[in-house]
PDB file of C-alpha atoms in Angstrom:
ATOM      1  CA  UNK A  19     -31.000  -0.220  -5.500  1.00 59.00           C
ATOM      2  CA  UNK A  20     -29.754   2.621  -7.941  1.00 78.00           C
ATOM      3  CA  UNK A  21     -32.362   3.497 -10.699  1.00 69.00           C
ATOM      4  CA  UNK A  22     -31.908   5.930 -13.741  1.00 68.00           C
ATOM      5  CA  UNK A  23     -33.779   8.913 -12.776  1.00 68.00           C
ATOM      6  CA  UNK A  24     -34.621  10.603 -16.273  1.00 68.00           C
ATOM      7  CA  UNK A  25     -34.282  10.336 -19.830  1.00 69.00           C
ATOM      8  CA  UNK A  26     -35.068   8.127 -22.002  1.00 69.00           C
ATOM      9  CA  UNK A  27     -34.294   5.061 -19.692  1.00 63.00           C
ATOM     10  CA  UNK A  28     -35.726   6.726 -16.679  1.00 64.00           C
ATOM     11  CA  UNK A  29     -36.773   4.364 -14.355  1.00 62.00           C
ATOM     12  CA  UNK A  30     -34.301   1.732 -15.091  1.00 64.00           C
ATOM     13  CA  UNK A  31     -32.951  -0.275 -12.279  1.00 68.00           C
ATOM     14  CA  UNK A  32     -28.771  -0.622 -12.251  1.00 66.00           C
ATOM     15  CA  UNK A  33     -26.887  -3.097 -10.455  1.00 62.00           C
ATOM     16  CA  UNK A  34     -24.423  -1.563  -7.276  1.00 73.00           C
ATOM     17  CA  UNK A  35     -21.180  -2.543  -6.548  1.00 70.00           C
ATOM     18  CA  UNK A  36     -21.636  -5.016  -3.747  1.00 61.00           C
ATOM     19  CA  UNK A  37     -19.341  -4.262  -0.729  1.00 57.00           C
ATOM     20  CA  UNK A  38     -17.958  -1.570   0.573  1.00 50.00           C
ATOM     21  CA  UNK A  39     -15.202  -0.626  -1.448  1.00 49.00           C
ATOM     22  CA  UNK A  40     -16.769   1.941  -3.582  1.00 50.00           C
ATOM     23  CA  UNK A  41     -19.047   5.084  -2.060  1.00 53.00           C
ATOM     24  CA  UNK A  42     -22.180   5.420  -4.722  1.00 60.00           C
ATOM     25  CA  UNK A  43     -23.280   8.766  -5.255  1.00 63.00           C
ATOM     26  CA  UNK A  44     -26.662   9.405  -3.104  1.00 68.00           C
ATOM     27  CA  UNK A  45     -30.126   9.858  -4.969  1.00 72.00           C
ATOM     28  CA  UNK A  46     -29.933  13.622  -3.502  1.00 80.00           C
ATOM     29  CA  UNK A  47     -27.056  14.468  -5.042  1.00 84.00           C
ATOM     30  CA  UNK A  48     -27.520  12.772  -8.307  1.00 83.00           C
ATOM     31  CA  UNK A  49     -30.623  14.295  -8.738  1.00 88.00           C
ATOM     32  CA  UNK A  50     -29.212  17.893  -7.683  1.00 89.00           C
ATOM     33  CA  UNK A  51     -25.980  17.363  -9.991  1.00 92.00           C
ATOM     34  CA  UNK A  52     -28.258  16.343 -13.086  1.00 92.00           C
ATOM     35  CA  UNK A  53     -30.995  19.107 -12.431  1.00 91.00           C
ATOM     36  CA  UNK A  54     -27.903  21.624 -12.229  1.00 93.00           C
ATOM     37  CA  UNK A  55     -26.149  19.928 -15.194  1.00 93.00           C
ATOM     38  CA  UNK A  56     -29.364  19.891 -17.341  1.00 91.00           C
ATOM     39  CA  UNK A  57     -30.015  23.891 -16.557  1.00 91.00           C
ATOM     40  CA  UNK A  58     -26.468  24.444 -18.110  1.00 91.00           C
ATOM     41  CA  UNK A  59     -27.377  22.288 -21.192  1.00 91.00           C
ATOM     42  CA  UNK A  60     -24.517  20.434 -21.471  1.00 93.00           C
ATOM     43  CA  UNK A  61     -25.415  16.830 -21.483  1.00 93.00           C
ATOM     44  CA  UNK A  62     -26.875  16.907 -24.809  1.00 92.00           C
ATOM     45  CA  UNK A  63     -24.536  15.571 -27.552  1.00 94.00           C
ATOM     46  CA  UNK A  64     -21.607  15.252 -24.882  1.00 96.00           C
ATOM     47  CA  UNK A  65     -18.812  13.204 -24.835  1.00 97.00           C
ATOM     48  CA  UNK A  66     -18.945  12.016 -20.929  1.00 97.00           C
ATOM     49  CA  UNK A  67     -15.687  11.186 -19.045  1.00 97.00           C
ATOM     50  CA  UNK A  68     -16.918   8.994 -15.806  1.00 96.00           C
ATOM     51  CA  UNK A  69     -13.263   9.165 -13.705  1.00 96.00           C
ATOM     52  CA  UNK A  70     -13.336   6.043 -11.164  1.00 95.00           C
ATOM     53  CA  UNK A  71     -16.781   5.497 -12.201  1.00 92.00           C
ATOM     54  CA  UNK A  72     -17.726   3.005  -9.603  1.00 88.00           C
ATOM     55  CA  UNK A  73     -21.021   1.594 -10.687  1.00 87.00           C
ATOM     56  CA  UNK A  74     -21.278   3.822 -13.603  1.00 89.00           C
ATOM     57  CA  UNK A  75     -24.349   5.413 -12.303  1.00 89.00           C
ATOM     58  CA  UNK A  76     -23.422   8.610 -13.626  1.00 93.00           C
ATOM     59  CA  UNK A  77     -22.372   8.218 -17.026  1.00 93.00           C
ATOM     60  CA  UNK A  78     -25.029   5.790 -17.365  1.00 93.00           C
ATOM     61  CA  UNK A  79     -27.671   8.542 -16.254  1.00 92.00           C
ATOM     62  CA  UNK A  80     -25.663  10.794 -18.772  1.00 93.00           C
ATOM     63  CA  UNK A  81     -26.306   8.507 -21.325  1.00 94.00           C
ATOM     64  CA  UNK A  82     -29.947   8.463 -20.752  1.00 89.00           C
ATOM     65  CA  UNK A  83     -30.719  12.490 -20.568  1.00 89.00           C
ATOM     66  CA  UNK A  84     -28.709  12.627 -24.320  1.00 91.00           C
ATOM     67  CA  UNK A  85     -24.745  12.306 -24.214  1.00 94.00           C
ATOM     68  CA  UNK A  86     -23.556  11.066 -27.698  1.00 95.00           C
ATOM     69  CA  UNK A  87     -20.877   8.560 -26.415  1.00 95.00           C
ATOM     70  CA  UNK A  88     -19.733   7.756 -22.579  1.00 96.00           C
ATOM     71  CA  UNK A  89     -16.838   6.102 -20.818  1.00 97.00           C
ATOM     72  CA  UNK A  90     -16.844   4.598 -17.835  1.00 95.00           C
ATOM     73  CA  UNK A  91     -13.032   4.138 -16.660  1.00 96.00           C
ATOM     74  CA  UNK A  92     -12.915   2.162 -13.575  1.00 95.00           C
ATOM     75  CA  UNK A  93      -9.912   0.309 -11.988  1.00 93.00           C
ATOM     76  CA  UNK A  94     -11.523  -2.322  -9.557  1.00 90.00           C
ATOM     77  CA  UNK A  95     -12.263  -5.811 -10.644  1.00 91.00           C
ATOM     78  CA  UNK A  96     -16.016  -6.053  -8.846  1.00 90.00           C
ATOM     79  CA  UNK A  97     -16.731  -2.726 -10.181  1.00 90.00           C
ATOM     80  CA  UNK A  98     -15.479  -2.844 -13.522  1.00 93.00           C
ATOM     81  CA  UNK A  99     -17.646  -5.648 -13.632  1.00 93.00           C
ATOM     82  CA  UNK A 100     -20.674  -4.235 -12.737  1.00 90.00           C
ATOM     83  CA  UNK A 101     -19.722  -0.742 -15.036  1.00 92.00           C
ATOM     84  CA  UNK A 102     -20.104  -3.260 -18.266  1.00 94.00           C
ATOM     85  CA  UNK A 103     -23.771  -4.989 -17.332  1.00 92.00           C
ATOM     86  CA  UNK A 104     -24.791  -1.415 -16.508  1.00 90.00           C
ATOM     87  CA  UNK A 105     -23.322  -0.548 -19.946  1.00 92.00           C
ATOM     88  CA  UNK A 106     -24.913  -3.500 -21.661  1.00 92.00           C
ATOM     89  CA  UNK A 107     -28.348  -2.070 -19.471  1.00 90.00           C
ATOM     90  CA  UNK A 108     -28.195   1.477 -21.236  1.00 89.00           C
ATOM     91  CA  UNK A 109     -27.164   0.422 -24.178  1.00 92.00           C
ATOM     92  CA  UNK A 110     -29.800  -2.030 -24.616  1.00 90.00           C
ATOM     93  CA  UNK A 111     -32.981   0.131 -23.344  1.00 87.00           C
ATOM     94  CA  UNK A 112     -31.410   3.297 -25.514  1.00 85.00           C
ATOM     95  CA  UNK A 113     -31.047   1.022 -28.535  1.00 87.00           C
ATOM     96  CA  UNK A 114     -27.487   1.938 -29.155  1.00 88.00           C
ATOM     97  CA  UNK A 115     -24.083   1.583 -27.979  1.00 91.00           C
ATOM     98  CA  UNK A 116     -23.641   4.788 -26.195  1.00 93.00           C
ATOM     99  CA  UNK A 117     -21.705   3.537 -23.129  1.00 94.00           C
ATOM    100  CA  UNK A 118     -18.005   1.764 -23.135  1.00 95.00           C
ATOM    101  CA  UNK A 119     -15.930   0.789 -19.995  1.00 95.00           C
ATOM    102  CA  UNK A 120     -12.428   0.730 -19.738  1.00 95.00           C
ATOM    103  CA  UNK A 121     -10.730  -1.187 -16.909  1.00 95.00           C
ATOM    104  CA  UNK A 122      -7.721   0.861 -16.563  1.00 94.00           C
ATOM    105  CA  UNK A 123      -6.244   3.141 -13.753  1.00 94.00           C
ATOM    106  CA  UNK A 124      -7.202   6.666 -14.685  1.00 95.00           C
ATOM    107  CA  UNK A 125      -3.957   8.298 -14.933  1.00 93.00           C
ATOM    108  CA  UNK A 126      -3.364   5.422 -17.634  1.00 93.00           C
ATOM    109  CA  UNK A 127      -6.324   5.975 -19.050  1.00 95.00           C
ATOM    110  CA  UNK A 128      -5.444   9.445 -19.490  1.00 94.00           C
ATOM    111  CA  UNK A 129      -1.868   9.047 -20.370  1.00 91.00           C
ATOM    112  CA  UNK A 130      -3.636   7.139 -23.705  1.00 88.00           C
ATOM    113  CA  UNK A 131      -6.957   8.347 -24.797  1.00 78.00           C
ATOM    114  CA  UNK A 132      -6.935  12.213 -25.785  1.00 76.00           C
ATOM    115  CA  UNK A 133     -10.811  12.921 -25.461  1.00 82.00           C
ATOM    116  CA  UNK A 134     -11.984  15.792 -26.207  1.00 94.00           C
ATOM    117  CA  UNK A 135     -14.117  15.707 -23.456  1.00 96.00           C
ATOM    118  CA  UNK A 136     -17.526  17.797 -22.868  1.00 97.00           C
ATOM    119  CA  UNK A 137     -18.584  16.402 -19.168  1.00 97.00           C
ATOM    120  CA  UNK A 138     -16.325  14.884 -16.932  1.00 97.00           C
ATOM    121  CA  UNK A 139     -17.248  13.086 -14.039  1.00 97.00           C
ATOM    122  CA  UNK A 140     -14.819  11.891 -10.737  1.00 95.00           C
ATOM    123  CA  UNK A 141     -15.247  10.796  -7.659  1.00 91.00           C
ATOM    124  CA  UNK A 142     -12.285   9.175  -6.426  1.00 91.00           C
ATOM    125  CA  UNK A 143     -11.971   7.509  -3.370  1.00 87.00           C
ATOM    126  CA  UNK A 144     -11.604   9.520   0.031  1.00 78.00           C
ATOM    127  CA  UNK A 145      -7.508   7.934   0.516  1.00 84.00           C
ATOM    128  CA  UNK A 146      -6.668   9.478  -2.958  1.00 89.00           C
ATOM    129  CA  UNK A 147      -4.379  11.919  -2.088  1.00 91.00           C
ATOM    130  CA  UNK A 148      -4.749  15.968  -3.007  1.00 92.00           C
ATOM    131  CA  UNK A 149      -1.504  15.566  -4.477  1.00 93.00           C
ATOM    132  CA  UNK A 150      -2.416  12.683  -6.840  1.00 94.00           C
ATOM    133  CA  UNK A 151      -5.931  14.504  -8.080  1.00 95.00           C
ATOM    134  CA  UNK A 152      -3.637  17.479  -9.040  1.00 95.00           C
ATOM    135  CA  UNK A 153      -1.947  15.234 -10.540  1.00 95.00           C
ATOM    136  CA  UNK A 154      -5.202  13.844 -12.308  1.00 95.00           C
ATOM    137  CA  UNK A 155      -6.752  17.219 -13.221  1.00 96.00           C
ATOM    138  CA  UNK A 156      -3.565  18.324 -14.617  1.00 95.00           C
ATOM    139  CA  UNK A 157      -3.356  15.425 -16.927  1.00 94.00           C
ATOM    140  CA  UNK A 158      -7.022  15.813 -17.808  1.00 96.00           C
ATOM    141  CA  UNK A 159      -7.375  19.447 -18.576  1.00 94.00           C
ATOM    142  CA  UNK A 160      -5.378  19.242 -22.105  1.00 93.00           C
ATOM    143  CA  UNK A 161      -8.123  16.844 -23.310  1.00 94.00           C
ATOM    144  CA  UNK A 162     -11.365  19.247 -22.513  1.00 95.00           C
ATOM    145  CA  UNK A 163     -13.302  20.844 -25.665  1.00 94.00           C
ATOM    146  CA  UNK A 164     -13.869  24.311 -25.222  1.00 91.00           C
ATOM    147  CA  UNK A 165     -16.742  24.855 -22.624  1.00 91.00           C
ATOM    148  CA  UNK A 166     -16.079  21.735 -21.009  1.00 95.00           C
ATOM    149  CA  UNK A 167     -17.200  21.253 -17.349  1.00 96.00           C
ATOM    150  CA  UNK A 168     -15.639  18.838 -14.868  1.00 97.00           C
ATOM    151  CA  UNK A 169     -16.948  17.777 -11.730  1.00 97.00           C
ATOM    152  CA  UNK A 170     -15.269  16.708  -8.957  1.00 96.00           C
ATOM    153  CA  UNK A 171     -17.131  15.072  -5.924  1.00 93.00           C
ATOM    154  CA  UNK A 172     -15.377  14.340  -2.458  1.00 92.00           C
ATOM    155  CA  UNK A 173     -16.208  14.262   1.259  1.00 88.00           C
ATOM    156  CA  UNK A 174     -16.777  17.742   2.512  1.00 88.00           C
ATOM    157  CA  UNK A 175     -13.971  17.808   4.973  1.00 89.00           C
ATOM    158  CA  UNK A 176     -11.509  17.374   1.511  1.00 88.00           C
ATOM    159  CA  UNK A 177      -9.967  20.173   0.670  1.00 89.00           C
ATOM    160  CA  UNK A 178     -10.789  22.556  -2.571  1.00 92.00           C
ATOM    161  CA  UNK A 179      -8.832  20.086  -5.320  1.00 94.00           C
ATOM    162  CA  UNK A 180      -5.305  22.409  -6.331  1.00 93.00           C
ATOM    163  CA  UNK A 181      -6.889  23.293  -9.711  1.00 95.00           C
ATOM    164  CA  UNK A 182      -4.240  23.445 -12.920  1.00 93.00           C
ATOM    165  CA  UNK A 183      -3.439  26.228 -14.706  1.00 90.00           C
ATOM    166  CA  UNK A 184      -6.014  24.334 -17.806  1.00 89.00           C
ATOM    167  CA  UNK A 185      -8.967  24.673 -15.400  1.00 95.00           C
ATOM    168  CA  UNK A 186     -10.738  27.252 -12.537  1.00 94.00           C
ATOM    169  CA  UNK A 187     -13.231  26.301 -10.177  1.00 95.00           C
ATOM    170  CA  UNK A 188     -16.525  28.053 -10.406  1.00 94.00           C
ATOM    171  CA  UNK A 189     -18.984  26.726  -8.617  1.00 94.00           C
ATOM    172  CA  UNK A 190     -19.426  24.244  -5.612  1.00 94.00           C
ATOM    173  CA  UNK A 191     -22.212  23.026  -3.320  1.00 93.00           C
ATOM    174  CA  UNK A 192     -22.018  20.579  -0.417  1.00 92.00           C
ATOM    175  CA  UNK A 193     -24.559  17.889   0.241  1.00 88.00           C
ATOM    176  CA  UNK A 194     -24.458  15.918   3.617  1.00 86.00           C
ATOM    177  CA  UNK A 195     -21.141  14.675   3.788  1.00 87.00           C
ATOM    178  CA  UNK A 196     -20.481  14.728   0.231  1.00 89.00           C
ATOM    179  CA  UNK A 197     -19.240  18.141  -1.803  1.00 93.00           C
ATOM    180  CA  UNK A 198     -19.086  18.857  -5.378  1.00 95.00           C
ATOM    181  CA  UNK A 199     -16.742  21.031  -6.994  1.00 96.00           C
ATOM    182  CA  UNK A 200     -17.948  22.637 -10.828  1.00 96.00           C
ATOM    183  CA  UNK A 201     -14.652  23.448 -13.026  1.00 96.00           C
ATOM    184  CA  UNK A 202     -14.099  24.867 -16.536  1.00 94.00           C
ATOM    185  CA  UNK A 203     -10.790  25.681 -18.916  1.00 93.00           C
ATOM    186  CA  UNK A 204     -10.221  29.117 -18.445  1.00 87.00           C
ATOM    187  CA  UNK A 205     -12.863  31.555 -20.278  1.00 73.00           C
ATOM    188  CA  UNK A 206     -14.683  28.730 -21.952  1.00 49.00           C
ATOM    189  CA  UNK A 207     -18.272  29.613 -20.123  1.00 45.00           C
ATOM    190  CA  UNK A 208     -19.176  32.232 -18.747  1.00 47.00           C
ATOM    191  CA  UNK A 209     -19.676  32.145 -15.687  1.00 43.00           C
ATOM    192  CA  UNK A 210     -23.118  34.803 -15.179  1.00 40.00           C
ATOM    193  CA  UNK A 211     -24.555  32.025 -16.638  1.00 45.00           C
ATOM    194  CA  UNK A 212     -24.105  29.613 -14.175  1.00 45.00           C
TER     195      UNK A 212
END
């Protein structure tokens, strides 16, 4: 069972993808990513970017702790389905329509909506290759605001993601087996704050 952890729908059970084909994010490192998230003060008033969203548990949670609009983009049928009655969830206890989901493959996603995006969230599955997350990342940086920050979760035995020339790594942390890697466009934060 996945819950909202705070905000203004804190509390609030979501439904999982059932199977194993997605890999939710734990409690401990949703909780850490949020807590680190919410000491840079960017959530509030963002326009989240959840990259093969899964469940949607972290837009969603975005959503709750103050993003102005989110989008969940997830490819798979089963979880696409579950992104939109998590959507309709938020959306209904927050009293707005914060939260869309487009079923679409990211890099199509990309290749069509421009952003400008504040937080951006992905987690894409272990078997994506490095060379296809470049790939990603490069298509993605051109639609950041300034002071943007990206986050990139994979397994900890991944290697660092081949950052584009539109974004540096400044920050990463590993949790268990999962590792997240903190990215910005070039000179948008800086980085003593962090």
């Amino acid at each position: 069972m996945t819950r909202i952890i705070a905000g203004i729908a804190g509390g609030t059970t979501l439904l999982s993808v059932p199977g194993t084909a997605t890999r939710p994010t734990t409690d401990r490192v949703k909780e850490a990513l949020f807590s680190r998230l919410d000491a840079y003060g960017v959530l509030a008033d963002a326009r989240v970017l959840d990259l093969f969203a899964g469940s949607g548990s972290l837009g969603v949670e975005s959503a709750s702790r103050g993003a102005a609009s989110v989008e969940l983009v997830e490819m798979a049928d089963k979880a696409a389905d579950v992104c939109r009655k998590n959507a309709r969830i938020i959306n209904k206890t927050i009293g707005r329509n914060v939260v869309s989901v487009s079923k679409a493959k990211v890099e199509s996603f990309l290749a069509q909506i421009g952003g400008p995006w504040d937080v951006v969230f992905m987690d894409p599955p272990y078997p994506l290759t490095d060379e296809a997350l470049t790939s990603i990342l490069e298509a993605l940086a051109p639609r950041l605001a300034e002071g943007a920050l990206v986050v990139v979760e994979r397994s900890k035995r991944s290697n660092e993601p081949d950052w584009p020339s539109g974004l540096e790594m400044f920050a990463e942390k590993a949790y268990g087996e999962t590792k997240l890697w903190f990215a910005e466009p070039p000179a948008s934060l800086d980085v003593s704050n962090h």
